[in-house]
Amino acid sequence: VKARLGYMPETDAFIANMTAVGFLKLMGEISGLPAETALEKAHEVLYHVGLGESRYRTLGTYSLGMKQMAKFAQAIVHGPELLILDEPTNGLDPAARPRMLALIREMKESHGMIVLLCSHLLGDVEEVCDEAIILNEGRIVHHANLEEERRANRRFVELEVTGDDRGLEAALRERGAAGVTEGQGRWRIVLPPGVEIDSLWSLFAAQNLGVHKLRHRRDSLEEIFLKAVGHLKRTPGEAEPLQAPEEVAGRGRL
């Protein structure tokens, strides 16, 4: 199990007076690597995550961002099959965060690792994961296939109009479409299969509505989360908002 699993904890779990290379060598050996191979991999991985010049420094002297990279390095030093990452971008500055996300994608796409990412930073989950699961008190309350949404990228129509839009919902229903108003002329519309967005112009003209914005779009993971919490109205055709989730777990691959 230790050989096949890599784990990056949220909290620091270092031996402060060890050098980074010594710590990674130890973790590699614990994970089943021979001593010589573990030392070689420790040097290689520390260079790869950007800590090559600091590999002989003791971990207690590292900055928060460097510690995050060291934790990531020890999780991948032995080439695991399953990589579990708990809040990997915590404390990273704007320059280091994209580097960490790029490393996570690399482990998934180039090294074939299965990545399980737990984070409250929804942008990170959306950027690197294929699926997202929202948890509430240890139970799954929502599942989103982010990969399918990226491919579709046309989940619903976003509309902003001026004028009296009280009859718009009924008019949309006659066309086979469904609409939910967010107030102040803002709408979300789901079109039935085979109906194109251009067909809505005559409907708006018949309702005497001025159109400020009309475009296809998809929910961001933040919007999915907010709808689950109940702070954002649901898109037509979706289930009612769920109970408030506490965290999001993203799965890189299944």
CSV table of C-alpha atoms in Angstrom, one decimal:
chain,number,residue,atom,x,y,z
A,1,VAL,CA,0.0,0.0,0.0
A,2,LYS,CA,2.8,2.5,0.9
A,3,ALA,CA,4.4,1.8,-2.5
A,4,ARG,CA,1.2,2.5,-4.4
A,5,LEU,CA,-0.1,5.5,-2.4
A,6,GLY,CA,1.2,9.1,-2.2
A,7,TYR,CA,-0.2,11.5,0.4
A,8,MET,CA,0.2,15.2,0.8
A,9,PRO,CA,-1.3,16.2,4.2
A,10,GLU,CA,-2.9,19.7,4.8
A,11,THR,CA,-0.8,20.2,8.0
A,12,ASP,CA,3.0,20.1,8.1
A,13,ALA,CA,4.4,16.8,9.1
A,14,PHE,CA,8.1,17.4,8.8
A,15,ILE,CA,11.2,16.6,10.9
A,16,ALA,CA,12.4,20.2,11.1
A,17,ASN,CA,16.1,19.6,11.5
A,18,MET,CA,16.3,17.3,8.5
A,19,THR,CA,17.4,18.5,5.1
A,20,ALA,CA,14.9,18.3,2.3
A,21,VAL,CA,16.9,15.7,0.4
A,22,GLY,CA,17.3,13.6,3.6
A,23,PHE,CA,13.6,13.8,4.3
A,24,LEU,CA,12.6,12.7,0.8
A,25,LYS,CA,15.2,9.9,0.9
A,26,LEU,CA,13.6,8.7,4.1
A,27,MET,CA,10.1,8.9,2.7
A,28,GLY,CA,11.1,7.1,-0.4
A,29,GLU,CA,12.6,4.3,1.6
A,30,ILE,CA,9.5,4.1,3.8
A,31,SER,CA,7.5,3.7,0.5
A,32,GLY,CA,9.6,0.8,-0.6
A,33,LEU,CA,12.5,2.2,-2.6
A,34,PRO,CA,16.0,0.9,-2.1
A,35,ALA,CA,18.2,3.5,-0.3
A,36,GLU,CA,20.3,4.3,-3.4
A,37,THR,CA,17.3,4.7,-5.6
A,38,ALA,CA,15.5,6.8,-2.9
A,39,LEU,CA,18.4,9.3,-2.7
A,40,GLU,CA,18.6,9.6,-6.5
A,41,LYS,CA,14.8,10.2,-6.7
A,42,ALA,CA,15.0,12.7,-3.9
A,43,HIS,CA,17.4,14.9,-5.8
A,44,GLU,CA,15.5,14.5,-9.0
A,45,VAL,CA,12.1,15.4,-7.6
A,46,LEU,CA,13.3,18.3,-5.6
A,47,TYR,CA,14.8,19.9,-8.7
A,48,HIS,CA,11.5,19.1,-10.5
A,49,VAL,CA,9.4,21.0,-8.0
A,50,GLY,CA,11.8,24.0,-7.9
A,51,LEU,CA,13.6,23.2,-4.7
A,52,GLY,CA,16.9,22.0,-6.2
A,53,GLU,CA,18.9,24.9,-4.9
A,54,SER,CA,17.5,24.5,-1.4
A,55,ARG,CA,17.6,20.8,-1.1
A,56,TYR,CA,20.4,20.8,1.5
A,57,ARG,CA,18.6,23.4,3.7
A,58,THR,CA,16.8,22.1,6.8
A,59,LEU,CA,13.0,22.0,6.4
A,60,GLY,CA,12.5,24.2,9.5
A,61,THR,CA,14.0,27.1,7.6
A,62,TYR,CA,11.7,26.8,4.6
A,63,SER,CA,8.9,29.3,3.8
A,64,LEU,CA,5.3,28.2,3.8
A,65,GLY,CA,5.3,28.0,0.0
A,66,MET,CA,8.5,25.9,0.0
A,67,LYS,CA,7.1,23.6,2.6
A,68,GLN,CA,4.0,23.0,0.4
A,69,MET,CA,6.3,22.0,-2.5
A,70,ALA,CA,8.3,19.8,-0.2
A,71,LYS,CA,5.1,18.0,0.9
A,72,PHE,CA,4.1,17.5,-2.7
A,73,ALA,CA,7.6,16.2,-3.5
A,74,GLN,CA,7.6,13.6,-0.8
A,75,ALA,CA,4.1,12.4,-2.0
A,76,ILE,CA,5.4,11.7,-5.6
A,77,VAL,CA,9.0,10.7,-4.9
A,78,HIS,CA,8.3,6.9,-5.2
A,79,GLY,CA,6.0,7.3,-8.3
A,80,PRO,CA,2.7,6.2,-6.7
A,81,GLU,CA,-0.4,5.0,-8.5
A,82,LEU,CA,-2.9,7.0,-6.4
A,83,LEU,CA,-2.0,10.6,-5.3
A,84,ILE,CA,-4.1,12.1,-2.5
A,85,LEU,CA,-3.7,15.9,-2.1
A,86,ASP,CA,-5.2,17.8,0.8
A,87,GLU,CA,-5.4,21.6,0.2
A,88,PRO,CA,-2.2,21.6,-1.9
A,89,THR,CA,-2.3,25.3,-2.8
A,90,ASN,CA,-2.8,26.6,0.7
A,91,GLY,CA,-0.4,29.5,1.4
A,92,LEU,CA,1.0,29.7,-2.1
A,93,ASP,CA,1.7,33.1,-3.6
A,94,PRO,CA,0.2,34.0,-7.0
A,95,ALA,CA,3.4,32.8,-8.8
A,96,ALA,CA,3.7,29.5,-7.0
A,97,ARG,CA,0.0,28.5,-7.3
A,98,PRO,CA,0.0,28.0,-11.1
A,99,ARG,CA,3.2,26.0,-10.7
A,100,MET,CA,1.6,23.6,-8.2
A,101,LEU,CA,-1.5,23.2,-10.4
A,102,ALA,CA,0.7,22.5,-13.4
A,103,LEU,CA,2.6,19.8,-11.4
A,104,ILE,CA,-0.7,18.2,-10.4
A,105,ARG,CA,-1.9,18.1,-14.0
A,106,GLU,CA,1.5,16.6,-15.0
A,107,MET,CA,1.2,13.8,-12.5
A,108,LYS,CA,-2.2,13.0,-13.9
A,109,GLU,CA,-1.6,13.4,-17.6
A,110,SER,CA,2.0,12.5,-18.1
A,111,HIS,CA,2.7,10.0,-15.3
A,112,GLY,CA,-0.7,8.3,-15.3
A,113,MET,CA,-1.4,8.9,-11.6
A,114,ILE,CA,-4.9,8.8,-10.2
A,115,VAL,CA,-5.3,12.1,-8.4
A,116,LEU,CA,-7.8,12.7,-5.5
A,117,LEU,CA,-7.8,16.4,-4.6
A,118,CYS,CA,-9.5,17.9,-1.6
A,119,SER,CA,-9.9,21.7,-1.6
A,120,HIS,CA,-12.1,24.6,-0.7
A,121,LEU,CA,-10.6,26.6,-3.5
A,122,LEU,CA,-13.1,25.8,-6.2
A,123,GLY,CA,-11.1,27.3,-9.0
A,124,ASP,CA,-8.3,24.8,-8.3
A,125,VAL,CA,-10.6,21.9,-8.5
A,126,GLU,CA,-12.2,23.1,-11.7
A,127,GLU,CA,-8.8,23.7,-13.3
A,128,VAL,CA,-7.2,20.3,-12.7
A,129,CYS,CA,-10.0,17.8,-12.1
A,130,ASP,CA,-12.3,15.9,-14.4
A,131,GLU,CA,-15.0,15.3,-11.7
A,132,ALA,CA,-16.1,17.1,-8.5
A,133,ILE,CA,-18.0,15.7,-5.5
A,134,ILE,CA,-19.5,18.1,-2.9
A,135,LEU,CA,-19.6,16.6,0.5
A,136,ASN,CA,-21.8,17.5,3.5
A,137,GLU,CA,-21.1,15.8,6.8
A,138,GLY,CA,-19.3,13.0,5.1
A,139,ARG,CA,-22.1,12.3,2.6
A,140,ILE,CA,-22.1,13.0,-1.1
A,141,VAL,CA,-24.7,15.7,-1.9
A,142,HIS,CA,-23.7,16.6,-5.5
A,143,HIS,CA,-21.6,15.2,-8.3
A,144,ALA,CA,-20.5,17.2,-11.3
A,145,ASN,CA,-18.7,15.8,-14.3
A,146,LEU,CA,-16.5,18.7,-15.2
A,147,GLU,CA,-15.0,17.0,-18.2
A,148,GLU,CA,-18.4,16.7,-19.9
A,149,GLU,CA,-19.2,20.3,-19.1
A,150,ARG,CA,-16.0,21.5,-20.6
A,151,ARG,CA,-16.8,19.5,-23.8
A,152,ALA,CA,-20.4,20.8,-24.0
A,153,ASN,CA,-19.7,24.4,-22.9
A,154,ARG,CA,-23.3,25.2,-23.9
A,155,ARG,CA,-25.3,24.1,-20.9
A,156,PHE,CA,-27.8,27.0,-20.9
A,157,VAL,CA,-28.5,30.4,-22.3
A,158,GLU,CA,-27.8,33.6,-20.2
A,159,LEU,CA,-30.1,36.5,-21.0
A,160,GLU,CA,-30.5,40.1,-19.9
A,161,VAL,CA,-33.5,42.1,-21.1
A,162,THR,CA,-35.2,45.4,-20.6
A,163,GLY,CA,-39.0,45.9,-20.5
A,164,ASP,CA,-41.9,44.0,-19.0
A,165,ASP,CA,-40.7,40.4,-18.9
A,166,ARG,CA,-43.5,38.9,-16.8
A,167,GLY,CA,-44.9,37.0,-19.8
A,168,LEU,CA,-41.5,35.6,-20.8
A,169,GLU,CA,-41.6,32.4,-18.9
A,170,ALA,CA,-44.9,31.3,-20.4
A,171,ALA,CA,-43.8,32.3,-23.9
A,172,LEU,CA,-40.6,30.2,-23.5
A,173,ARG,CA,-42.7,27.3,-22.3
A,174,GLU,CA,-44.8,27.5,-25.5
A,175,ARG,CA,-41.5,27.1,-27.5
A,176,GLY,CA,-40.6,24.0,-25.4
A,177,ALA,CA,-37.9,26.0,-23.5
A,178,ALA,CA,-37.6,26.5,-19.7
A,179,GLY,CA,-36.6,29.7,-18.0
A,180,VAL,CA,-35.8,30.9,-14.5
A,181,THR,CA,-35.6,34.6,-13.7
A,182,GLU,CA,-32.9,36.0,-11.4
A,183,GLY,CA,-34.6,39.4,-11.2
A,184,GLN,CA,-33.9,42.7,-12.8
A,185,GLY,CA,-34.3,41.3,-16.3
A,186,ARG,CA,-31.7,38.5,-15.9
A,187,TRP,CA,-32.7,35.0,-17.0
A,188,ARG,CA,-31.3,31.5,-17.4
A,189,ILE,CA,-32.9,29.5,-20.2
A,190,VAL,CA,-32.5,25.9,-21.3
A,191,LEU,CA,-33.5,25.2,-24.9
A,192,PRO,CA,-34.9,21.9,-26.0
A,193,PRO,CA,-32.8,19.7,-28.4
A,194,GLY,CA,-32.8,21.0,-32.0
A,195,VAL,CA,-33.8,24.6,-31.0
A,196,GLU,CA,-31.1,27.2,-31.7
A,197,ILE,CA,-30.5,30.4,-29.8
A,198,ASP,CA,-31.3,32.5,-32.9
A,199,SER,CA,-34.9,31.4,-32.8
A,200,LEU,CA,-35.4,33.4,-29.6
A,201,TRP,CA,-35.2,36.8,-31.3
A,202,SER,CA,-38.7,36.7,-32.7
A,203,LEU,CA,-40.0,35.7,-29.2
A,204,PHE,CA,-38.3,38.7,-27.6
A,205,ALA,CA,-39.7,41.0,-30.3
A,206,ALA,CA,-43.2,39.6,-29.7
A,207,GLN,CA,-42.8,40.3,-26.0
A,208,ASN,CA,-41.5,43.9,-26.8
A,209,LEU,CA,-38.2,43.2,-24.9
A,210,GLY,CA,-34.9,44.9,-25.4
A,211,VAL,CA,-31.9,42.4,-25.3
A,212,HIS,CA,-28.7,43.5,-23.6
A,213,LYS,CA,-27.0,40.1,-23.5
A,214,LEU,CA,-27.8,36.6,-25.0
A,215,ARG,CA,-25.1,33.9,-24.9
A,216,HIS,CA,-24.5,30.2,-24.3
A,217,ARG,CA,-22.6,29.4,-21.1
A,218,ARG,CA,-22.1,26.7,-18.5
A,219,ASP,CA,-22.1,26.8,-14.7
A,220,SER,CA,-18.7,27.3,-13.0
A,221,LEU,CA,-18.0,25.0,-10.1
A,222,GLU,CA,-18.5,28.0,-7.8
A,223,GLU,CA,-22.1,28.5,-9.2
A,224,ILE,CA,-22.7,24.7,-8.7
A,225,PHE,CA,-21.6,25.1,-5.1
A,226,LEU,CA,-23.7,28.2,-4.5
A,227,LYS,CA,-26.8,26.5,-5.9
A,228,ALA,CA,-26.2,23.6,-3.6
A,229,VAL,CA,-25.9,26.0,-0.7
A,230,GLY,CA,-29.1,27.7,-1.9
A,231,HIS,CA,-27.5,31.2,-2.5
A,232,LEU,CA,-28.2,31.0,-6.2
A,233,LYS,CA,-31.3,30.1,-8.1
A,234,ARG,CA,-31.1,26.8,-9.9
A,235,THR,CA,-30.9,26.4,-13.7
A,236,PRO,CA,-34.2,25.2,-15.2
A,237,GLY,CA,-34.6,21.4,-15.1
A,238,GLU,CA,-32.2,20.9,-12.2
A,239,ALA,CA,-33.0,19.5,-8.8
A,240,GLU,CA,-33.9,21.8,-5.9
A,241,PRO,CA,-30.9,23.2,-3.9
A,242,LEU,CA,-29.2,20.8,-1.6
A,243,GLN,CA,-28.1,21.1,2.0
A,244,ALA,CA,-25.0,23.3,2.6
A,245,PRO,CA,-21.8,21.4,1.7
A,246,GLU,CA,-18.6,21.8,3.6
A,247,GLU,CA,-15.9,20.9,1.1
A,248,VAL,CA,-15.3,19.8,-2.4
A,249,ALA,CA,-13.3,16.7,-3.4
A,250,GLY,CA,-12.1,16.6,-7.0
A,251,ARG,CA,-11.1,13.4,-8.7
A,252,GLY,CA,-8.5,13.7,-11.4
A,253,ARG,CA,-9.3,10.4,-13.0
A,254,LEU,CA,-11.4,7.3,-12.2
